[in-house]
PDB file of N, CA and C and ligand atoms in Angstrom:
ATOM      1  N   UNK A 267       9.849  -6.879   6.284  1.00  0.00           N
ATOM      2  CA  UNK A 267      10.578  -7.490   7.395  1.00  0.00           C
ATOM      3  C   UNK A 267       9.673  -7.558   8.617  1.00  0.00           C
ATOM      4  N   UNK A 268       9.887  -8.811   9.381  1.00  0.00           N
ATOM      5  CA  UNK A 268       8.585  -9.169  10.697  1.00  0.00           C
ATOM      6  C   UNK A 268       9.291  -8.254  11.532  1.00  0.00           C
ATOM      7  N   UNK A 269       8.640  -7.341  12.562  1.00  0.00           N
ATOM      8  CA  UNK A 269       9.347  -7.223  13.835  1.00  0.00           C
ATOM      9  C   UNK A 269       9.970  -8.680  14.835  1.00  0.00           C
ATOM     10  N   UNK A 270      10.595  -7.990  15.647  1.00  0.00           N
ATOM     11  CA  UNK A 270      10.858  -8.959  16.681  1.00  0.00           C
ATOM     12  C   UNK A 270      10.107  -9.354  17.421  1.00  0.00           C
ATOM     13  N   UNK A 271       9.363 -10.402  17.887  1.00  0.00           N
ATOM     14  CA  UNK A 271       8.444 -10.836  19.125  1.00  0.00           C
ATOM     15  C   UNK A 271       9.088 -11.747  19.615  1.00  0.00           C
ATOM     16  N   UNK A 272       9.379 -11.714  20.880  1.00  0.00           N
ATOM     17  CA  UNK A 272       8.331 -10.902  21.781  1.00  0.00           C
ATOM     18  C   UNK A 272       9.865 -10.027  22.674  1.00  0.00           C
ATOM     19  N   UNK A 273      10.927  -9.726  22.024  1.00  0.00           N
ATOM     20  CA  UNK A 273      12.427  -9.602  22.718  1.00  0.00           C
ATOM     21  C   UNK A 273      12.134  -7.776  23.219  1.00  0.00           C
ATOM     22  N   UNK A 274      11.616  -6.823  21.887  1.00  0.00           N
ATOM     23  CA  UNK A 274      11.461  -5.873  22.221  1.00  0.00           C
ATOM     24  C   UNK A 274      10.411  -5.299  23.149  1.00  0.00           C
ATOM     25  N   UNK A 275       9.083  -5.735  23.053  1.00  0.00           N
ATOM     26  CA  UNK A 275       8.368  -6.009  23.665  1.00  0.00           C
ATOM     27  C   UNK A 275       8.263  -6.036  24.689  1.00  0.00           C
ATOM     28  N   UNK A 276       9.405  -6.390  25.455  1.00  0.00           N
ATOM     29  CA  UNK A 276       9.520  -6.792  26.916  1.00  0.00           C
ATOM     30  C   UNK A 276       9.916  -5.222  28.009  1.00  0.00           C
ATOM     31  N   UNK A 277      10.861  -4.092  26.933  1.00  0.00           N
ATOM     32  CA  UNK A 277      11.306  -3.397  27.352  1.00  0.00           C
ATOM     33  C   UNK A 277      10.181  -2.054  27.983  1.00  0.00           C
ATOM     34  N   UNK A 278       8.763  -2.244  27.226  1.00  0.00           N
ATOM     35  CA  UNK A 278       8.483  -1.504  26.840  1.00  0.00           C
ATOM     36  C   UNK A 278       7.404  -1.740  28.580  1.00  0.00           C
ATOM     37  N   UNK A 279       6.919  -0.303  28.692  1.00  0.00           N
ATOM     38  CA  UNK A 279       5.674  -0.397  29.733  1.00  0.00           C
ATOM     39  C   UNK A 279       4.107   0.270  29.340  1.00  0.00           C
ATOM     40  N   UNK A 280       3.094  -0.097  30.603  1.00  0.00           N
ATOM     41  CA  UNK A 280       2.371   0.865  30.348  1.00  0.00           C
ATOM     42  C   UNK A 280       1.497   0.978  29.297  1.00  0.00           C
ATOM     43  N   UNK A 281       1.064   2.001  28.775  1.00  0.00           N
ATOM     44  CA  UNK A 281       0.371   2.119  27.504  1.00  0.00           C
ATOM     45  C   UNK A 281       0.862   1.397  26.222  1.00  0.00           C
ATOM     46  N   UNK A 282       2.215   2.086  26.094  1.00  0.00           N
ATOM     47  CA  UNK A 282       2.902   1.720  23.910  1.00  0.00           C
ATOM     48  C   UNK A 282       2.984  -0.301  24.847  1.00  0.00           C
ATOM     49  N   UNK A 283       3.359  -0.782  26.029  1.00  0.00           N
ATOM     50  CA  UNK A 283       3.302  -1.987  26.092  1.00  0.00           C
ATOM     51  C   UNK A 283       2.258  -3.047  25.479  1.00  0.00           C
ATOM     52  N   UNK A 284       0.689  -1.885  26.768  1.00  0.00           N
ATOM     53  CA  UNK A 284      -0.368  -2.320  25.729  1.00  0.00           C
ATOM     54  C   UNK A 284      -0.999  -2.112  24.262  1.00  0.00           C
ATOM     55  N   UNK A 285      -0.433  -1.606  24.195  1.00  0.00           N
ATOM     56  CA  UNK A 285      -0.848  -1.068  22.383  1.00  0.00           C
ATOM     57  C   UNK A 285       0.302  -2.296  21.351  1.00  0.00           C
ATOM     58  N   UNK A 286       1.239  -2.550  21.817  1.00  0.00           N
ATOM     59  CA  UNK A 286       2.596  -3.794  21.224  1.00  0.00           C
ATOM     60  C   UNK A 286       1.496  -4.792  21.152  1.00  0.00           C
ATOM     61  N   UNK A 287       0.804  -5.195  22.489  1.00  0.00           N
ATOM     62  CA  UNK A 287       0.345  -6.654  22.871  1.00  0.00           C
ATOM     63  C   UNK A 287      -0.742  -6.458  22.206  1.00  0.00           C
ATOM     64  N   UNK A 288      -1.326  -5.738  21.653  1.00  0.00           N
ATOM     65  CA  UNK A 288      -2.873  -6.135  21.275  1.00  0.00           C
ATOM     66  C   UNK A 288      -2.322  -5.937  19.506  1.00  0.00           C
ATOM     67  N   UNK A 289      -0.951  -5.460  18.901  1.00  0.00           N
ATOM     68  CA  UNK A 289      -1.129  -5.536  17.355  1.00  0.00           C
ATOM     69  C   UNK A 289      -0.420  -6.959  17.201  1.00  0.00           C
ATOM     70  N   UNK A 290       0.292  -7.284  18.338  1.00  0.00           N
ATOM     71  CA  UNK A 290       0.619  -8.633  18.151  1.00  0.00           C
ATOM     72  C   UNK A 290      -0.677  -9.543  18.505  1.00  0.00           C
ATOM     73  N   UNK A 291      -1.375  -9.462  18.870  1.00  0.00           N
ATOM     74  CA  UNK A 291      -2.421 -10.167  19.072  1.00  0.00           C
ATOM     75  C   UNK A 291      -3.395  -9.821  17.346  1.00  0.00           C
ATOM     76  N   UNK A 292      -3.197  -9.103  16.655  1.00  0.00           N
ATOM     77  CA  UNK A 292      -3.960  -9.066  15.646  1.00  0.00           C
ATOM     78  C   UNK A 292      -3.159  -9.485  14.475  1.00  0.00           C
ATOM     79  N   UNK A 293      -1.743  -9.602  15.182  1.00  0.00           N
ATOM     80  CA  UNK A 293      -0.714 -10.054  13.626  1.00  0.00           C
ATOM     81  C   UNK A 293      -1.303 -11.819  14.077  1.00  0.00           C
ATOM     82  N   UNK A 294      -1.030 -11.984  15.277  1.00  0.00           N
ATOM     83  CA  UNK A 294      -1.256 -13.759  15.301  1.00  0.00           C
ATOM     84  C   UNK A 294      -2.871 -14.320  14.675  1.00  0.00           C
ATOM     85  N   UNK A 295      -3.359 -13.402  15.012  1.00  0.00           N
ATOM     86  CA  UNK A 295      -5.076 -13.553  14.570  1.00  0.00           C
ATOM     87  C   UNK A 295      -4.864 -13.336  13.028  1.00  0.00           C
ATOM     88  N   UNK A 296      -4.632 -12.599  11.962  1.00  0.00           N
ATOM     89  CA  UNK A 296      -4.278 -13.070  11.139  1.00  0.00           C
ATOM     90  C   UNK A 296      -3.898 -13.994  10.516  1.00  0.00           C
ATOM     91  N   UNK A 297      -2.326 -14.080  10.829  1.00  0.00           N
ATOM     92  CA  UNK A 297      -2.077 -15.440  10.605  1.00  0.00           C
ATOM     93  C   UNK A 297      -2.471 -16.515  10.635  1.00  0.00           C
ATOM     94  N   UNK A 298      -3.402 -16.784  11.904  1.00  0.00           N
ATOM     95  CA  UNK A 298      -3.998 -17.937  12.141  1.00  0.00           C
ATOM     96  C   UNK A 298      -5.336 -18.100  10.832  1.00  0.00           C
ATOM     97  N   UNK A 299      -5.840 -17.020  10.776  1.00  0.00           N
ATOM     98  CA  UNK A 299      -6.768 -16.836   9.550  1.00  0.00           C
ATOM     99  C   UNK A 299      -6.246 -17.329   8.102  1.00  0.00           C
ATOM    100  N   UNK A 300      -4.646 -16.943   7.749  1.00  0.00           N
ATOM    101  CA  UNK A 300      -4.628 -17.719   6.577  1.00  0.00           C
ATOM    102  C   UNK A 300      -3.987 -18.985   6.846  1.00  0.00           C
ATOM    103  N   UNK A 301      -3.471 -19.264   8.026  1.00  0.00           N
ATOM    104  CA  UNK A 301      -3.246 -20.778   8.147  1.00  0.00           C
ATOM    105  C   UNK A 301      -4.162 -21.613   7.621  1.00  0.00           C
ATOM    106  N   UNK A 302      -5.505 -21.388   8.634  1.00  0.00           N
ATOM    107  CA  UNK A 302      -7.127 -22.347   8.629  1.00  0.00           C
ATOM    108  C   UNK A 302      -7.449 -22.053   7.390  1.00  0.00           C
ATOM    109  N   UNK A 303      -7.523 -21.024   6.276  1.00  0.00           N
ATOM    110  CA  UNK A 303      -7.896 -21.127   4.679  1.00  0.00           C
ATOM    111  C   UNK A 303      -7.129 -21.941   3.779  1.00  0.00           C
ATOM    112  N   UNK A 304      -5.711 -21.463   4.081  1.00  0.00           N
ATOM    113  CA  UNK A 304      -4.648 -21.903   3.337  1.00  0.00           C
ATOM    114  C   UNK A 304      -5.266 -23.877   3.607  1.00  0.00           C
ATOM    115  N   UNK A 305      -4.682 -24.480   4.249  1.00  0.00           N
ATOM    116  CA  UNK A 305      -5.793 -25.879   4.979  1.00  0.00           C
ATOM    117  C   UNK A 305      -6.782 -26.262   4.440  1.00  0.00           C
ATOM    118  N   UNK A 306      -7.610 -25.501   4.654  1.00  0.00           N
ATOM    119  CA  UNK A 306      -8.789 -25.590   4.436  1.00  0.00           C
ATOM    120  C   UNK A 306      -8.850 -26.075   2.773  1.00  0.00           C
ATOM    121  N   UNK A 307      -7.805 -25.075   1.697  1.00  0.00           N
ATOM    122  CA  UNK A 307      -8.365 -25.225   0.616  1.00  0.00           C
ATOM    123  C   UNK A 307      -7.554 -25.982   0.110  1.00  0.00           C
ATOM    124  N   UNK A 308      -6.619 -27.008   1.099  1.00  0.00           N
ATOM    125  CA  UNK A 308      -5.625 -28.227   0.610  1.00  0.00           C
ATOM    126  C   UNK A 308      -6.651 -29.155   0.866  1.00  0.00           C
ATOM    127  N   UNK A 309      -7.478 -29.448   1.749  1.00  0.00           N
ATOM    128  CA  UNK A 309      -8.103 -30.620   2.192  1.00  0.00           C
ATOM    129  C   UNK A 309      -9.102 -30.850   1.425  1.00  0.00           C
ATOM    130  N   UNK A 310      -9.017 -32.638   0.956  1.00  0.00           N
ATOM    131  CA  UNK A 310     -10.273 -33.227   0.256  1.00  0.00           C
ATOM    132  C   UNK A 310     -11.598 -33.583   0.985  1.00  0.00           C
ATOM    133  N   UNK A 311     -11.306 -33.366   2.070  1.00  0.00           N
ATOM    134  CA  UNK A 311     -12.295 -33.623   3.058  1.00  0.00           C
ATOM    135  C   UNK A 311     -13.327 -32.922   3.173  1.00  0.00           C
ATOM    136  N   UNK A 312     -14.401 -32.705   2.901  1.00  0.00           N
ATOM    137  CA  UNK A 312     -15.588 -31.742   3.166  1.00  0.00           C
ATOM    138  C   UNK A 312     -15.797 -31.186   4.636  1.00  0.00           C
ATOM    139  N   UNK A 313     -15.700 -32.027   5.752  1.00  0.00           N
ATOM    140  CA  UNK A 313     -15.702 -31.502   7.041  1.00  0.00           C
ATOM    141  C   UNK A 313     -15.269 -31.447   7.644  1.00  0.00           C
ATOM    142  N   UNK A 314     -13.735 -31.539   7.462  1.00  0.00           N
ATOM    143  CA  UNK A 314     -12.552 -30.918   7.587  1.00  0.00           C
ATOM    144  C   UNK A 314     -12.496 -29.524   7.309  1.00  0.00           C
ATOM    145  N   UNK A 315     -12.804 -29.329   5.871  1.00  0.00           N
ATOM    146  CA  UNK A 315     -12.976 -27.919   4.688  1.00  0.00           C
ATOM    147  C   UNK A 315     -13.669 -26.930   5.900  1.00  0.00           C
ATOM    148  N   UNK A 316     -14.832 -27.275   6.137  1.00  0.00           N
ATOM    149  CA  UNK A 316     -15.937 -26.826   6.643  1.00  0.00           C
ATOM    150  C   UNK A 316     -15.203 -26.213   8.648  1.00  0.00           C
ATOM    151  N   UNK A 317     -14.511 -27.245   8.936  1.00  0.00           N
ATOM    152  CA  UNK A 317     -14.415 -27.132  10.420  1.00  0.00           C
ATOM    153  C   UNK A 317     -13.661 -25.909  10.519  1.00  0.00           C
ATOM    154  N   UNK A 318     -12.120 -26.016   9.381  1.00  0.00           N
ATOM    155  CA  UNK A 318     -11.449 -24.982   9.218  1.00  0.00           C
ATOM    156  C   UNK A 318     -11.683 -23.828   8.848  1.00  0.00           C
ATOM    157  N   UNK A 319     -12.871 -23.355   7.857  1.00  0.00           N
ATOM    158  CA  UNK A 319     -13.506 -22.407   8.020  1.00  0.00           C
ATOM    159  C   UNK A 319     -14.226 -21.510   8.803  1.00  0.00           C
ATOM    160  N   UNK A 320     -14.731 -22.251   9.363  1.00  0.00           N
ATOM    161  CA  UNK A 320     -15.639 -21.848  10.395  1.00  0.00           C
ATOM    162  C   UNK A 320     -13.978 -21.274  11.672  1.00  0.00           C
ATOM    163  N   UNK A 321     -13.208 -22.319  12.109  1.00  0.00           N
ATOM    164  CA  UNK A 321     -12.350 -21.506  12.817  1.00  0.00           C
ATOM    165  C   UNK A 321     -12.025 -20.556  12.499  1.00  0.00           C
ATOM    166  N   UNK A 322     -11.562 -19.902  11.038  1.00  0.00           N
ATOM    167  CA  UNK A 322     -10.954 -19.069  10.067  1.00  0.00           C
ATOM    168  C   UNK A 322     -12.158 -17.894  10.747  1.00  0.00           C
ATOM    169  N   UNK A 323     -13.221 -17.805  10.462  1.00  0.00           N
ATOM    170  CA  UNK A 323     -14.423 -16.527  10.744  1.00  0.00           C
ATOM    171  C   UNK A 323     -14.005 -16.725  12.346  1.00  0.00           C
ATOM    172  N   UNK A 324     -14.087 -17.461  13.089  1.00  0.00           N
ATOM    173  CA  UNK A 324     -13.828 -17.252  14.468  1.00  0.00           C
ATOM    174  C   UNK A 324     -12.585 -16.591  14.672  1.00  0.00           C
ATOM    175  N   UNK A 325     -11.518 -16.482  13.817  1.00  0.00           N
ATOM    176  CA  UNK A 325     -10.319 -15.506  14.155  1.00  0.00           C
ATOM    177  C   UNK A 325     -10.432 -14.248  13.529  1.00  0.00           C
ATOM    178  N   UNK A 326     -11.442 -14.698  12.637  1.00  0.00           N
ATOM    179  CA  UNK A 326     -11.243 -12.811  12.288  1.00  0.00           C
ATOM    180  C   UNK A 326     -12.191 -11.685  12.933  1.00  0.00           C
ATOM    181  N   UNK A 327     -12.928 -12.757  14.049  1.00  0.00           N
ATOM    182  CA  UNK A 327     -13.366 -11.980  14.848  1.00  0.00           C
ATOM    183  C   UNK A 327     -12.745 -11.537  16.188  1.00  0.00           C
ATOM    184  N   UNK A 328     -11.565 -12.616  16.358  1.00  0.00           N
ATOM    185  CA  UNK A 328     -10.721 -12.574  17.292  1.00  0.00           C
ATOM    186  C   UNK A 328      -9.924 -11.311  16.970  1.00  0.00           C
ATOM    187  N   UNK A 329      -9.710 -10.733  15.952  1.00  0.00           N
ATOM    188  CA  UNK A 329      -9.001  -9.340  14.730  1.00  0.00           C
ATOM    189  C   UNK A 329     -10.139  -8.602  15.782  1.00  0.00           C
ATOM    190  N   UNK A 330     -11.049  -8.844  15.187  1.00  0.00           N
ATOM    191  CA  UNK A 330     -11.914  -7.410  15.688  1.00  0.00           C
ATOM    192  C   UNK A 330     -11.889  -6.814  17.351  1.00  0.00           C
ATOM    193  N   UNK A 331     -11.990  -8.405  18.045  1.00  0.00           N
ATOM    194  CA  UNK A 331     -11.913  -8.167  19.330  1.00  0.00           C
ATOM    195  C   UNK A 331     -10.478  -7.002  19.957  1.00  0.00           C
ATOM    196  N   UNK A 332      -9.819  -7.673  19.224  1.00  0.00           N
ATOM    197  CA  UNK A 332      -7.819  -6.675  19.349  1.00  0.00           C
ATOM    198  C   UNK A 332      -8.363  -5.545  18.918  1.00  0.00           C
ATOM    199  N   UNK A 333      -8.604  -5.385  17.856  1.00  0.00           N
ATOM    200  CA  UNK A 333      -9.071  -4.101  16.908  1.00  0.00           C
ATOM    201  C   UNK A 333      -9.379  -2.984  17.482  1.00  0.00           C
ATOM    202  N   UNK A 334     -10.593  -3.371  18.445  1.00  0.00           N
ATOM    203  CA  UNK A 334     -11.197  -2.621  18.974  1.00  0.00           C
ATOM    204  C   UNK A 334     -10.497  -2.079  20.270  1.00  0.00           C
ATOM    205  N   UNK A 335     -10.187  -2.611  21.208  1.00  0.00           N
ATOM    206  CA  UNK A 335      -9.316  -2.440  22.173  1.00  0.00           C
ATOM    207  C   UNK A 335      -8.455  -1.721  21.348  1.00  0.00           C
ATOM    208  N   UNK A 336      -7.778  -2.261  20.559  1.00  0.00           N
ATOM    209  CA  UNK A 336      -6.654  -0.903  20.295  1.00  0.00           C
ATOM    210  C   UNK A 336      -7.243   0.399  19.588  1.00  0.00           C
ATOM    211  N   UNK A 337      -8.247   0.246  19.181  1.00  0.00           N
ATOM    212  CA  UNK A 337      -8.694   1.743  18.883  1.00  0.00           C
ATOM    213  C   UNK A 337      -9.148   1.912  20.206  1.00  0.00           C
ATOM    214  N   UNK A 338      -9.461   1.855  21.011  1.00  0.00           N
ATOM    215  CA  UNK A 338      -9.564   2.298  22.264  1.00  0.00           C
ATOM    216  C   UNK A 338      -8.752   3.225  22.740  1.00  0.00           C
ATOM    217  N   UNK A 339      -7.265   2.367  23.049  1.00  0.00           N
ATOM    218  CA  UNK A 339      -5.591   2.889  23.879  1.00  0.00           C
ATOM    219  C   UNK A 339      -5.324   4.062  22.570  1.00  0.00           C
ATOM    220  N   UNK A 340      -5.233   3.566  21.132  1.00  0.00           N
ATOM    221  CA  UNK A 340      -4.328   4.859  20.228  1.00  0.00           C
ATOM    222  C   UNK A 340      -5.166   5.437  19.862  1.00  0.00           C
ATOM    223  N   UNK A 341      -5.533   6.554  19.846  1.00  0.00           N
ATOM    224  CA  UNK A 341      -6.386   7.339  18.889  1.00  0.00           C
ATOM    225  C   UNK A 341      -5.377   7.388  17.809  1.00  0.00           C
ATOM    226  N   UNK A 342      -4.435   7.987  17.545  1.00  0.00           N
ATOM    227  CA  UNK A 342      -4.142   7.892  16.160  1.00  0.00           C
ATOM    228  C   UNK A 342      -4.602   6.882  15.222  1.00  0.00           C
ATOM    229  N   UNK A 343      -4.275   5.503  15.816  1.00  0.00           N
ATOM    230  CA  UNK A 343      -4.952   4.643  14.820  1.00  0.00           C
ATOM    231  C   UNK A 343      -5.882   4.681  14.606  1.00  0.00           C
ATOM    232  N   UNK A 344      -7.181   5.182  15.234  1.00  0.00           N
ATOM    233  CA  UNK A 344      -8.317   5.337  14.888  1.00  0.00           C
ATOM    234  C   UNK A 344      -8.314   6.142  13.972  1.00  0.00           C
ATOM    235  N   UNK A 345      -7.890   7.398  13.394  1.00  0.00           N
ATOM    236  CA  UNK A 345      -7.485   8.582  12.840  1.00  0.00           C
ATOM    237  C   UNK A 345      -7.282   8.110  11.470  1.00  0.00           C
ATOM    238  N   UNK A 346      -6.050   7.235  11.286  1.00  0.00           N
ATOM    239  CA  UNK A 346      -5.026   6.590  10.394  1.00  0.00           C
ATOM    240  C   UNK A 346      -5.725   5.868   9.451  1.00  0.00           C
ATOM    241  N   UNK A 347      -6.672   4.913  10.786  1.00  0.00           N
ATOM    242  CA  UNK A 347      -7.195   3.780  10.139  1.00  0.00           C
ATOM    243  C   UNK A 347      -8.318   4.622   8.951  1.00  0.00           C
ATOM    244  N   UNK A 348      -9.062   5.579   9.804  1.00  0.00           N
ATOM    245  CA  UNK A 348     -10.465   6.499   8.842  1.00  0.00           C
ATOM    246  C   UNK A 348      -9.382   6.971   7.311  1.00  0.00           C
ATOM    247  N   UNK A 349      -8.330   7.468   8.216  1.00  0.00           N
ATOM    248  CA  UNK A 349      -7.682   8.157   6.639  1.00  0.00           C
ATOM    249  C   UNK A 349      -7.636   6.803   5.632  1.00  0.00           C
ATOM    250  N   UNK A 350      -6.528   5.971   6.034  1.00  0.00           N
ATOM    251  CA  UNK A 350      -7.185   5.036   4.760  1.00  0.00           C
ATOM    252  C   UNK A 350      -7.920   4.409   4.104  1.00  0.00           C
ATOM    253  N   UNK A 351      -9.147   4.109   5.132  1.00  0.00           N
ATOM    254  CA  UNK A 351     -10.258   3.788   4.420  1.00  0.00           C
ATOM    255  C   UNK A 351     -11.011   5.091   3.151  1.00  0.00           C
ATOM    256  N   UNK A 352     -10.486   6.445   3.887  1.00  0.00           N
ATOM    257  CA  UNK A 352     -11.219   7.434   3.055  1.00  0.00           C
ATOM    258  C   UNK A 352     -10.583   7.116   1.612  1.00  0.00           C
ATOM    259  N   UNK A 353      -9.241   6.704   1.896  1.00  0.00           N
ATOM    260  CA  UNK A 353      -8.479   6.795   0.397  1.00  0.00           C
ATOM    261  C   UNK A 353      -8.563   5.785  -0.530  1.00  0.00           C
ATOM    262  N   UNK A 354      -9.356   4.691   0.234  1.00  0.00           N
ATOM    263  CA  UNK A 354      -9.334   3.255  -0.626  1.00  0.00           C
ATOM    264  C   UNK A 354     -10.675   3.470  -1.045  1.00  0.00           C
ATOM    265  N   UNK A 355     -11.695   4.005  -0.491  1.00  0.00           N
ATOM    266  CA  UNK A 355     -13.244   4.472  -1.195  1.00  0.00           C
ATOM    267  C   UNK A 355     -12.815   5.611  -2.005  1.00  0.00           C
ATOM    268  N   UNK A 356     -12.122   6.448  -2.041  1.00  0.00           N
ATOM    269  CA  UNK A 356     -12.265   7.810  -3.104  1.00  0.00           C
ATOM    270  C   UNK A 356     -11.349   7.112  -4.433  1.00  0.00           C
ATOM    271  N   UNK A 357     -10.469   5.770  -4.008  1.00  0.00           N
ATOM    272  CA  UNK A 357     -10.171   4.985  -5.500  1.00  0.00           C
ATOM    273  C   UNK A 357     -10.860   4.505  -6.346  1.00  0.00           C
ATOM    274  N   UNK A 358     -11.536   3.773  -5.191  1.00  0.00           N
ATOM    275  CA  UNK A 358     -12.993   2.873  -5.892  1.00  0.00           C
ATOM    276  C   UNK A 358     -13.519   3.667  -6.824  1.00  0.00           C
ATOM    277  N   UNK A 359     -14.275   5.258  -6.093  1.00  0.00           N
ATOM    278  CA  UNK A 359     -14.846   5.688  -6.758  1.00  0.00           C
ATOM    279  C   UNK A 359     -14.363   5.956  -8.492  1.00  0.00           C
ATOM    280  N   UNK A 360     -12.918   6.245  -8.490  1.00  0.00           N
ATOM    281  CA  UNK A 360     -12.724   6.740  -9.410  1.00  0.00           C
ATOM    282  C   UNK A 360     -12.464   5.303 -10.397  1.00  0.00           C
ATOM    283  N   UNK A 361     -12.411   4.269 -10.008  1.00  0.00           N
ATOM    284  CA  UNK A 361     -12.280   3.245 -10.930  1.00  0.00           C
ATOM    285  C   UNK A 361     -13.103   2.963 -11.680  1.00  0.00           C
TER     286      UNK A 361
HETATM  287 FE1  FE2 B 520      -7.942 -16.560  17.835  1.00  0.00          FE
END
């Protein structure tokens, strides 16, 4: 289920405000990422294909830009984020 944007959002101040605005800023950066692929891999057009791609890497750096800022404001997520990466490499390994 999506959260609500932008109704709850509004209530909020301060820090958890900025920490709301920057994962909504990485849910839209997403999205926009599989929009421009999704596109991208309907179109017969070669530089079309090509334009939309290239936007597609430009949003997932727009991800990183949020990313980072919010590991900035939460440390937990910084925390969270290490724990699952530890757990998705100690799968690998065992695969
Ligand atoms: Fe963007």
């Amino acid at each position: 289920m999506l959260s609500e944007i932008p109704a709850k959002i509004s209530k909020l101040k301060g820090k958890e405000l900025d920490k709301q605005i920057l994962r909504l800023g990485i849910i839209a950066e997403l999205d926009a990422v599989n929009l421009y692929e999704q596109m991208a891999s309907l179109t017969k057009n070669r530089k079309i294909r090509e334009t939309l791609l290239d936007i597609a890497r430009e949003e997932k750096a727009h991800v990183g830009e949020f990313e980072s800022m919010l590991f900035m404001i939460d440390k937990e997520q910084v925390t969270e984020y290490a724990k699952g990466k530890k757990e998705v490499e100690e799968q690998f390994i065992k695969l």
